[in-house]
Short mmCIF file of C-alpha atoms in Angstrom, two decimals:
data_model
loop_
_atom_site.label_atom_id
_atom_site.label_comp_id
_atom_site.label_asym_id
_atom_site.label_seq_id
_atom_site.Cartn_x
_atom_site.Cartn_y
_atom_site.Cartn_z
CA MET A 1 144.31 39.55 112.87
CA ILE A 2 141.11 37.94 111.47
CA LYS A 3 137.98 39.40 111.96
CA LYS A 4 135.05 37.10 112.86
CA LYS A 5 131.79 37.73 111.03
CA LYS A 6 128.93 38.37 113.31
CA LYS A 7 125.99 35.78 113.57
CA TYR A 8 122.73 37.11 113.19
CA THR A 9 119.54 35.61 114.49
CA ALA A 10 116.33 35.49 112.44
CA TYR A 11 114.79 37.86 114.60
CA THR A 12 116.82 40.81 113.81
CA LYS A 13 115.04 43.94 112.77
CA VAL A 14 116.19 47.54 111.90
CA TYR A 15 114.27 50.38 112.25
CA ALA A 16 114.51 54.32 111.62
CA ILE A 17 112.64 56.88 113.47
CA GLY A 18 111.65 60.25 112.15
CA GLN A 19 110.55 62.56 115.31
CA HIS A 20 108.80 65.88 115.19
CA MET A 21 108.20 65.57 111.27
CA SER A 22 106.15 68.66 110.04
CA MET A 23 102.83 67.12 108.83
CA SER A 24 99.83 65.91 110.54
CA ALA A 25 99.58 62.36 111.57
CA HIS A 26 96.39 61.75 109.75
CA LYS A 27 98.15 62.66 106.48
CA ALA A 28 101.00 60.71 106.91
CA LYS A 29 98.77 57.51 107.93
CA ILE A 30 97.32 57.96 104.17
CA VAL A 31 100.96 57.34 102.74
CA ILE A 32 102.02 54.87 105.47
CA ASP A 33 99.04 52.53 104.82
CA GLN A 34 100.18 52.17 101.33
CA ILE A 35 103.77 50.95 101.97
CA ARG A 36 102.97 48.78 104.97
CA GLY A 37 104.05 45.13 104.26
CA ARG A 38 105.89 45.72 100.87
CA PHE A 39 109.35 45.03 99.58
CA TYR A 40 111.86 47.88 100.05
CA GLU A 41 112.48 48.40 96.21
CA GLU A 42 108.70 48.42 95.78
CA THR A 43 108.00 51.08 98.45
CA LEU A 44 110.63 53.28 96.71
CA ARG A 45 108.88 53.25 93.35
CA ILE A 46 105.30 53.93 95.24
CA LEU A 47 106.78 56.98 97.22
CA GLU A 48 108.46 58.29 94.15
CA LEU A 49 105.43 58.23 91.97
CA MET A 50 102.62 59.20 94.56
CA PRO A 51 101.47 63.09 93.99
CA PHE A 52 101.80 63.95 97.75
CA GLU A 53 104.47 66.42 99.06
CA ARG A 54 104.50 64.45 102.46
CA CYS A 55 106.04 61.36 100.55
CA TYR A 56 109.65 62.84 100.52
CA PRO A 57 110.32 62.84 104.09
CA ILE A 58 108.97 59.12 104.39
CA PHE A 59 110.99 58.19 101.57
CA LYS A 60 114.29 59.53 103.30
CA LEU A 61 113.18 57.74 106.20
CA VAL A 62 112.71 54.35 104.46
CA TYR A 63 115.91 54.91 102.58
CA SER A 64 117.81 55.57 105.87
CA ALA A 65 116.40 52.44 107.73
CA ALA A 66 117.46 50.40 104.44
CA ALA A 67 121.00 52.10 104.96
CA ASN A 68 120.85 50.62 108.63
CA ALA A 69 120.01 47.21 107.59
CA SER A 70 122.86 47.07 104.91
CA HIS A 71 125.35 48.37 107.51
CA ASN A 72 124.43 46.86 110.85
CA ILE A 73 123.28 43.43 109.62
CA GLU A 74 124.93 43.39 106.24
CA SER A 75 121.75 42.53 104.75
CA ASN A 76 120.95 42.93 100.98
CA LYS A 77 118.49 45.57 100.27
CA SER A 78 116.31 43.29 97.71
CA ASN A 79 115.43 41.07 100.79
CA LEU A 80 114.13 43.68 102.90
CA ILE A 81 110.55 44.08 103.81
CA ILE A 82 108.66 46.62 105.70
CA SER A 83 107.32 44.95 108.77
CA LYS A 84 106.23 47.58 110.65
CA ALA A 85 105.26 51.36 109.88
CA GLU A 86 103.55 53.44 112.32
CA VAL A 87 102.78 57.09 113.05
CA ASN A 88 102.14 58.92 116.09
CA GLU A 89 101.21 62.41 116.73
CA GLY A 90 104.07 64.54 117.93
CA GLY A 91 103.75 68.18 119.57
CA THR A 92 101.96 70.95 118.23
CA LEU A 93 103.39 74.30 117.35
CA LYS A 94 100.83 77.03 118.47
CA LYS A 95 101.06 80.46 116.78
CA PHE A 96 98.74 83.35 116.47
CA LYS A 97 97.95 85.39 113.55
CA PRO A 98 96.61 88.96 113.67
CA ARG A 99 93.17 89.28 112.34
CA ALA A 100 90.76 92.12 111.75
CA ARG A 101 89.52 94.58 114.61
CA GLY A 102 92.65 93.51 116.63
CA ARG A 103 91.68 89.79 116.95
CA SER A 104 94.22 87.06 116.84
CA TYR A 105 93.53 83.65 115.01
CA PRO A 106 95.34 80.57 116.28
CA ILE A 107 97.45 78.65 114.03
CA LYS A 108 98.39 74.95 115.11
CA ARG A 109 101.21 73.39 113.31
CA ARG A 110 101.00 69.79 113.69
CA THR A 111 103.83 67.16 113.86
CA CYS A 112 104.24 63.44 113.95
CA HIS A 113 106.75 60.68 114.70
CA ILE A 114 107.04 57.99 112.27
CA THR A 115 108.69 54.55 112.62
CA ILE A 116 109.80 52.37 110.03
CA VAL A 117 110.81 48.83 110.97
CA LEU A 118 112.49 46.65 108.33
CA LYS A 119 112.91 42.67 108.23
CA ASP A 120 115.34 40.73 106.11
CA ILE A 121 113.40 37.90 104.96
CA SER A 122 116.54 35.71 103.87
CA LEU A 123 117.51 35.51 107.81
CA GLY A 124 114.02 33.82 108.70
CA GLU A 125 110.75 32.49 107.41
CA TYR A 126 108.86 34.02 104.93
CA LYS A 127 105.15 33.99 104.88
CA GLU A 128 103.39 34.10 101.58
CA TYR A 129 100.34 36.16 102.48
CA ARG A 130 99.82 39.86 102.23
CA ASN A 131 99.82 40.74 105.79
CA TYR A 132 103.70 40.87 106.86
CA ASN A 133 103.02 42.43 110.14
CA ASP A 134 103.40 39.03 112.05
CA ILE A 135 107.06 38.69 110.51
#
């Protein structure tokens, strides 16, 4: 039995979503703004060298999106570009900490939802300008 190879269109995109990640959306946006529109390998180098603790979950998410791309559309990882990266606020975990004189102090543990969308530039047109969000 011969397997037929799937044909993919130029509009095929792959993504990975991280929900309820334990960091605030504002802090995650600082890292996401640095990697938006860059090549996959360049993104991994940037995330390894950034001095923020919140880079590691984003690194794992980008790595997962690339694994989805290589498995689902059989693309080469060197041809991948982060075409869309967005951060949305998630739910907030509210706790109370005891303080002096029987008072309580609220603690808010913020979470966020991160979406990473990768595009294979070998499948479609490649634009030579820096803003790859239109790809």
